PDB file of C-alpha atoms in Angstrom:
ATOM      1  CA  LYS A 889      77.479 106.250  92.873  1.00  0.00           C
ATOM      2  CA  ALA A 890      80.981 104.667  92.980  1.00  0.00           C
ATOM      3  CA  ALA A 891      80.213 102.813  96.280  1.00  0.00           C
ATOM      4  CA  VAL A 892      76.883 101.474  94.789  1.00  0.00           C
ATOM      5  CA  ALA A 893      78.796 100.324  91.623  1.00  0.00           C
ATOM      6  CA  PHE A 894      81.544  98.541  93.638  1.00  0.00           C
ATOM      7  CA  ARG A 895      79.005  96.998  95.910  1.00  0.00           C
ATOM      8  CA  ARG A 896      77.193  95.558  92.836  1.00  0.00           C
ATOM      9  CA  ALA A 897      80.506  94.364  91.469  1.00  0.00           C
ATOM     10  CA  ILE A 898      81.320  92.635  94.723  1.00  0.00           C
ATOM     11  CA  THR A 899      77.900  90.894  94.802  1.00  0.00           C
ATOM     12  CA  ARG A 900      78.377  89.793  91.143  1.00  0.00           C
ATOM     13  CA  CYS A 901      81.802  88.344  92.001  1.00  0.00           C
ATOM     14  CA  GLU A 902      80.420  86.479  94.915  1.00  0.00           C
ATOM     15  CA  ASP A 903      77.461  85.075  92.941  1.00  0.00           C
ATOM     16  CA  LYS A 904      79.561  84.056  89.989  1.00  0.00           C
ATOM     17  CA  GLY A 905      82.433  82.835  92.006  1.00  0.00           C
ATOM     18  CA  LEU A 906      85.033  85.278  90.672  1.00  0.00           C
ATOM     19  CA  ARG A 907      87.123  85.199  93.629  1.00  0.00           C
ATOM     20  CA  ALA A 908      90.305  86.649  91.991  1.00  0.00           C
ATOM     21  CA  ARG A 909      88.536  89.956  91.325  1.00  0.00           C
ATOM     22  CA  LEU A 910      86.740  90.264  94.649  1.00  0.00           C
ATOM     23  CA  PRO A 911      89.519  91.808  96.773  1.00  0.00           C
ATOM     24  CA  TRP A 912      90.208  94.388  94.133  1.00  0.00           C
ATOM     25  CA  HIS A 913      86.493  95.572  94.146  1.00  0.00           C
ATOM     26  CA  GLN A 914      86.647  95.494  98.004  1.00  0.00           C
ATOM     27  CA  LEU A 915      89.747  97.631  97.942  1.00  0.00           C
ATOM     28  CA  ASN A 916      88.194 100.069  95.596  1.00  0.00           C
ATOM     29  CA  LEU A 917      85.010 100.173  97.641  1.00  0.00           C
ATOM     30  CA  GLY A 918      87.003 100.720 100.942  1.00  0.00           C
ATOM     31  CA  LYS A 919      88.981 103.635  99.300  1.00  0.00           C
ATOM     32  CA  VAL A 920      85.714 105.220  98.213  1.00  0.00           C
ATOM     33  CA  LEU A 921      84.239 104.766 101.757  1.00  0.00           C
ATOM     34  CA  MET A 922      87.443 106.324 103.218  1.00  0.00           C
ATOM     35  CA  GLY A 923      86.813 109.280 100.974  1.00  0.00           C
ATOM     36  CA  THR A 924      83.392 109.737 102.337  1.00  0.00           C
ATOM     37  CA  GLU A 925      84.650 109.099 105.934  1.00  0.00           C
ATOM     38  CA  ALA A 926      82.590 105.905 106.312  1.00  0.00           C
ATOM     39  CA  TYR A 927      85.459 104.387 108.081  1.00  0.00           C
ATOM     40  CA  GLY A 928      83.615 101.603 109.767  1.00  0.00           C
ATOM     41  CA  GLU A 929      82.494  99.986 106.529  1.00  0.00           C
ATOM     42  CA  ALA A 930      85.872 100.696 104.889  1.00  0.00           C
ATOM     43  CA  ILE A 931      87.662  98.879 107.822  1.00  0.00           C
ATOM     44  CA  GLU A 932      85.107  95.961 107.374  1.00  0.00           C
ATOM     45  CA  ASN A 933      86.184  95.748 103.689  1.00  0.00           C
ATOM     46  CA  PHE A 934      89.847  95.845 104.207  1.00  0.00           C
ATOM     47  CA  GLN A 935      89.585  93.467 107.131  1.00  0.00           C
ATOM     48  CA  SER A 936      87.575  90.995 104.978  1.00  0.00           C
ATOM     49  CA  ILE A 937      90.367  91.047 102.395  1.00  0.00           C
ATOM     50  CA  ILE A 938      92.983  90.246 105.056  1.00  0.00           C
ATOM     51  CA  ASP A 939      90.838  87.531 106.588  1.00  0.00           C
ATOM     52  CA  ASN A 940      90.411  85.843 103.207  1.00  0.00           C
ATOM     53  CA  ASP A 941      94.189  86.259 102.409  1.00  0.00           C
ATOM     54  CA  ALA A 942      93.035  88.382  99.413  1.00  0.00           C
ATOM     55  CA  ASN A 943      92.151  85.098  97.610  1.00  0.00           C
ATOM     56  CA  GLY A 944      95.844  84.596  96.973  1.00  0.00           C
ATOM     57  CA  SER A 945      96.736  87.999  95.584  1.00  0.00           C
ATOM     58  CA  ARG A 946      99.766  89.379  97.542  1.00  0.00           C
ATOM     59  CA  ALA A 947      99.432  92.774  95.992  1.00  0.00           C
ATOM     60  CA  ALA A 948      95.838  93.075  97.155  1.00  0.00           C
ATOM     61  CA  LEU A 949      96.750  91.764 100.572  1.00  0.00           C
ATOM     62  CA  ALA A 950      99.434  94.310 101.015  1.00  0.00           C
ATOM     63  CA  ALA A 951      97.172  97.105  99.694  1.00  0.00           C
ATOM     64  CA  ALA A 952      94.544  96.057 102.227  1.00  0.00           C
ATOM     65  CA  TYR A 953      96.987  96.340 105.070  1.00  0.00           C
ATOM     66  CA  VAL A 954      98.155  99.839 103.816  1.00  0.00           C
ATOM     67  CA  ASN A 955      94.552 101.119 103.539  1.00  0.00           C
ATOM     68  CA  LEU A 956      93.560  99.527 106.966  1.00  0.00           C
ATOM     69  CA  GLY A 957      96.536 101.418 108.460  1.00  0.00           C
ATOM     70  CA  MET A 958      95.361 104.620 106.794  1.00  0.00           C
ATOM     71  CA  CYS A 959      91.895 104.115 108.261  1.00  0.00           C
ATOM     72  CA  TYR A 960      93.324 103.574 111.705  1.00  0.00           C
ATOM     73  CA  TYR A 961      95.425 106.587 111.318  1.00  0.00           C
ATOM     74  CA  ASP A 962      92.366 108.757 110.117  1.00  0.00           C
ATOM     75  CA  THR A 963      90.263 107.399 113.138  1.00  0.00           C
ATOM     76  CA  ARG A 964      93.002 108.105 115.678  1.00  0.00           C
ATOM     77  CA  GLU A 965      93.803 104.517 116.541  1.00  0.00           C
ATOM     78  CA  SER A 966      97.104 104.015 118.419  1.00  0.00           C
ATOM     79  CA  PRO A 967     100.229 104.825 116.327  1.00  0.00           C
ATOM     80  CA  GLN A 968     101.558 101.377 117.213  1.00  0.00           C
ATOM     81  CA  ALA A 969      98.571  99.717 115.471  1.00  0.00           C
ATOM     82  CA  VAL A 970      99.044 101.905 112.403  1.00  0.00           C
ATOM     83  CA  ILE A 971     102.782 101.143 112.286  1.00  0.00           C
ATOM     84  CA  ARG A 972     102.222  97.345 112.727  1.00  0.00           C
ATOM     85  CA  LEU A 973      99.876  97.382 109.742  1.00  0.00           C
ATOM     86  CA  LEU A 974     102.259  99.491 107.582  1.00  0.00           C
ATOM     87  CA  ASP A 975     105.180  97.137 108.518  1.00  0.00           C
ATOM     88  CA  HIS A 976     103.277  94.131 107.475  1.00  0.00           C
ATOM     89  CA  ALA A 977     102.241  95.700 104.110  1.00  0.00           C
ATOM     90  CA  GLU A 978     105.852  96.686 103.443  1.00  0.00           C
ATOM     91  CA  MET A 979     107.052  93.217 104.193  1.00  0.00           C
ATOM     92  CA  ILE A 980     104.629  91.800 101.650  1.00  0.00           C
ATOM     93  CA  PHE A 981     105.439  94.466  98.979  1.00  0.00           C
ATOM     94  CA  LEU A 982     109.252  93.926  99.454  1.00  0.00           C
ATOM     95  CA  ALA A 983     108.900  90.108  99.240  1.00  0.00           C
ATOM     96  CA  SER A 984     107.567  90.423  95.656  1.00  0.00           C
ATOM     97  CA  GLU A 985     109.858  89.620  92.818  1.00  0.00           C
ATOM     98  CA  GLN A 986     110.055  93.304  91.584  1.00  0.00           C
ATOM     99  CA  PRO A 987     108.834  95.624  94.437  1.00  0.00           C
ATOM    100  CA  ARG A 988     107.574  98.947  93.175  1.00  0.00           C
ATOM    101  CA  ARG A 989     108.603 102.063  94.701  1.00  0.00           C
ATOM    102  CA  GLU A 990     105.121 103.575  94.277  1.00  0.00           C
ATOM    103  CA  ASP A 991     103.702 100.899  96.491  1.00  0.00           C
ATOM    104  CA  ILE A 992     106.150 101.735  99.292  1.00  0.00           C
ATOM    105  CA  VAL A 993     105.938 105.594  99.201  1.00  0.00           C
ATOM    106  CA  PRO A 994     102.407 105.923 100.769  1.00  0.00           C
ATOM    107  CA  ILE A 995     103.717 103.802 103.693  1.00  0.00           C
ATOM    108  CA  GLU A 996     106.606 106.229 104.200  1.00  0.00           C
ATOM    109  CA  LEU A 997     104.305 109.210 103.929  1.00  0.00           C
ATOM    110  CA  VAL A 998     102.104 107.833 106.808  1.00  0.00           C
ATOM    111  CA  ARG A 999     105.179 107.124 108.886  1.00  0.00           C
ATOM    112  CA  ALA A1000     106.403 110.694 108.262  1.00  0.00           C
ATOM    113  CA  GLN A1001     102.969 112.008 109.253  1.00  0.00           C
ATOM    114  CA  LEU A1002     103.149 110.020 112.533  1.00  0.00           C
ATOM    115  CA  PHE A1003     106.459 111.914 113.306  1.00  0.00           C
ATOM    116  CA  LEU A1004     104.930 115.265 112.423  1.00  0.00           C
ATOM    117  CA  ASP A1005     101.901 114.451 114.698  1.00  0.00           C
ATOM    118  CA  GLU A1006     104.375 114.151 117.611  1.00  0.00           C
ATOM    119  CA  ALA A1007     106.048 117.421 116.385  1.00  0.00           C
ATOM    120  CA  ASP A1008     109.197 115.461 115.740  1.00  0.00           C
ATOM    121  CA  HIS A1009     110.149 117.535 112.716  1.00  0.00           C
ATOM    122  CA  ALA A1010     113.713 116.229 112.503  1.00  0.00           C
ATOM    123  CA  ALA A1011     112.581 112.544 112.235  1.00  0.00           C
ATOM    124  CA  ALA A1012     109.785 113.510 109.765  1.00  0.00           C
ATOM    125  CA  ILE A1013     112.176 115.465 107.570  1.00  0.00           C
ATOM    126  CA  GLU A1014     114.658 112.600 107.612  1.00  0.00           C
ATOM    127  CA  LYS A1015     112.013 110.089 106.651  1.00  0.00           C
ATOM    128  CA  LEU A1016     110.713 112.325 103.846  1.00  0.00           C
ATOM    129  CA  GLN A1017     114.195 113.127 102.556  1.00  0.00           C
ATOM    130  CA  ASP A1018     115.112 109.428 102.392  1.00  0.00           C
ATOM    131  CA  THR A1019     111.817 108.693 100.559  1.00  0.00           C
ATOM    132  CA  LEU A1020     112.428 111.482  98.098  1.00  0.00           C
ATOM    133  CA  ASP A1021     116.041 110.343  97.558  1.00  0.00           C
ATOM    134  CA  GLY A1022     114.742 106.878  96.576  1.00  0.00           C
ATOM    135  CA  ILE A1023     112.291 108.386  94.101  1.00  0.00           C
ATOM    136  CA  GLU A1024     114.907 110.601  92.597  1.00  0.00           C
ATOM    137  CA  GLN A1025     117.390 107.642  92.232  1.00  0.00           C
ATOM    138  CA  GLU A1026     114.769 105.851  90.191  1.00  0.00           C
ATOM    139  CA  ALA A1027     114.747 108.836  87.766  1.00  0.00           C
ATOM    140  CA  ASP A1028     111.486 107.514  86.163  1.00  0.00           C
ATOM    141  CA  THR A1029     109.922 110.700  84.775  1.00  0.00           C
ATOM    142  CA  GLU A1030     107.328 108.658  83.024  1.00  0.00           C
ATOM    143  CA  ASN A1031     105.921 107.265  86.236  1.00  0.00           C
ATOM    144  CA  LEU A1032     103.310 109.785  87.098  1.00  0.00           C
ATOM    145  CA  ALA A1033     102.584 108.200  90.476  1.00  0.00           C
ATOM    146  CA  LEU A1034     106.156 108.673  91.688  1.00  0.00           C
ATOM    147  CA  THR A1035     106.226 112.273  90.252  1.00  0.00           C
ATOM    148  CA  GLY A1036     102.988 112.943  92.105  1.00  0.00           C
ATOM    149  CA  HIS A1037     104.496 111.532  95.366  1.00  0.00           C
ATOM    150  CA  ALA A1038     107.749 113.528  94.871  1.00  0.00           C
ATOM    151  CA  ALA A1039     105.678 116.852  94.496  1.00  0.00           C
ATOM    152  CA  GLU A1040     103.709 115.878  97.651  1.00  0.00           C
ATOM    153  CA  ILE A1041     106.848 114.991  99.621  1.00  0.00           C
ATOM    154  CA  CYS A1042     108.447 118.287  98.714  1.00  0.00           C
ATOM    155  CA  GLN A1043     105.404 120.266  99.815  1.00  0.00           C
ATOM    156  CA  ILE A1044     105.408 118.439 103.078  1.00  0.00           C
ATOM    157  CA  LEU A1045     109.129 119.138 103.461  1.00  0.00           C
ATOM    158  CA  ALA A1046     108.663 122.767 102.671  1.00  0.00           C
ATOM    159  CA  ARG A1047     105.984 123.098 105.494  1.00  0.00           C
ATOM    160  CA  SER A1048     108.217 121.088 107.798  1.00  0.00           C
ATOM    161  CA  TYR A1049     111.151 123.285 107.287  1.00  0.00           C
ATOM    162  CA  ALA A1050     109.040 126.359 107.643  1.00  0.00           C
ATOM    163  CA  GLU A1051     107.729 125.059 110.986  1.00  0.00           C
ATOM    164  CA  ILE A1052     111.268 125.000 112.311  1.00  0.00           C
ATOM    165  CA  ASP A1053     112.155 128.427 110.774  1.00  0.00           C
ATOM    166  CA  ALA A1054     114.470 126.931 108.136  1.00  0.00           C
ATOM    167  CA  TYR A1055     112.966 129.125 105.447  1.00  0.00           C
ATOM    168  CA  GLU A1056     115.687 128.778 102.822  1.00  0.00           C
ATOM    169  CA  LEU A1057     115.173 125.031 102.807  1.00  0.00           C
ATOM    170  CA  ALA A1058     111.422 125.507 102.849  1.00  0.00           C
ATOM    171  CA  TYR A1059     111.720 127.754  99.809  1.00  0.00           C
ATOM    172  CA  TYR A1060     114.011 125.190  98.078  1.00  0.00           C
ATOM    173  CA  HIS A1061     111.599 122.348  98.617  1.00  0.00           C
ATOM    174  CA  GLN A1062     108.548 124.467  97.533  1.00  0.00           C
ATOM    175  CA  ARG A1063     110.433 125.196  94.278  1.00  0.00           C
ATOM    176  CA  ASN A1064     111.098 121.497  93.892  1.00  0.00           C
ATOM    177  CA  ALA A1065     107.374 120.770  94.445  1.00  0.00           C
ATOM    178  CA  ASP A1066     106.489 123.181  91.770  1.00  0.00           C
ATOM    179  CA  TYR A1067     109.047 121.631  89.506  1.00  0.00           C
ATOM    180  CA  TYR A1068     107.532 118.227  89.998  1.00  0.00           C
TER     181      TYR A1068
END
């Protein structure tokens, strides 16, 4: 139902010339399609946003690059293609006047997952710990997105430490995940 609603919104935006809203509806449709594993159509939506320069919205453009990178990751495209898209998204996010950490964290999570896919637990742990440190430095307990990311990172750290038989650290990070 969500996909039908977003397609209708996209058509309405196109018919009425509401170009500023169009990339946001395309992003939402693409995310819904990713959730249903309709990656081909999701990729088309994200690529359309990129091709149209998100109608001037830098935030929508960066989000399209992130989501396209995640689609490529989920469809087992080359890690280099995924990294290239994530790097481009990060560059756009960081160029904004006030970059938001919650926009950067998903990029870092995918990068850490790429390390885990290669069984490079040390690099993944380092990437995750650096990301968690950045979240904790912000100390914004009201930011639920960051709190959720912190919990997710702690869970991944716990699993990663367990994989290398560092059970004390695994336990510590699982407790932190529960805390978040």
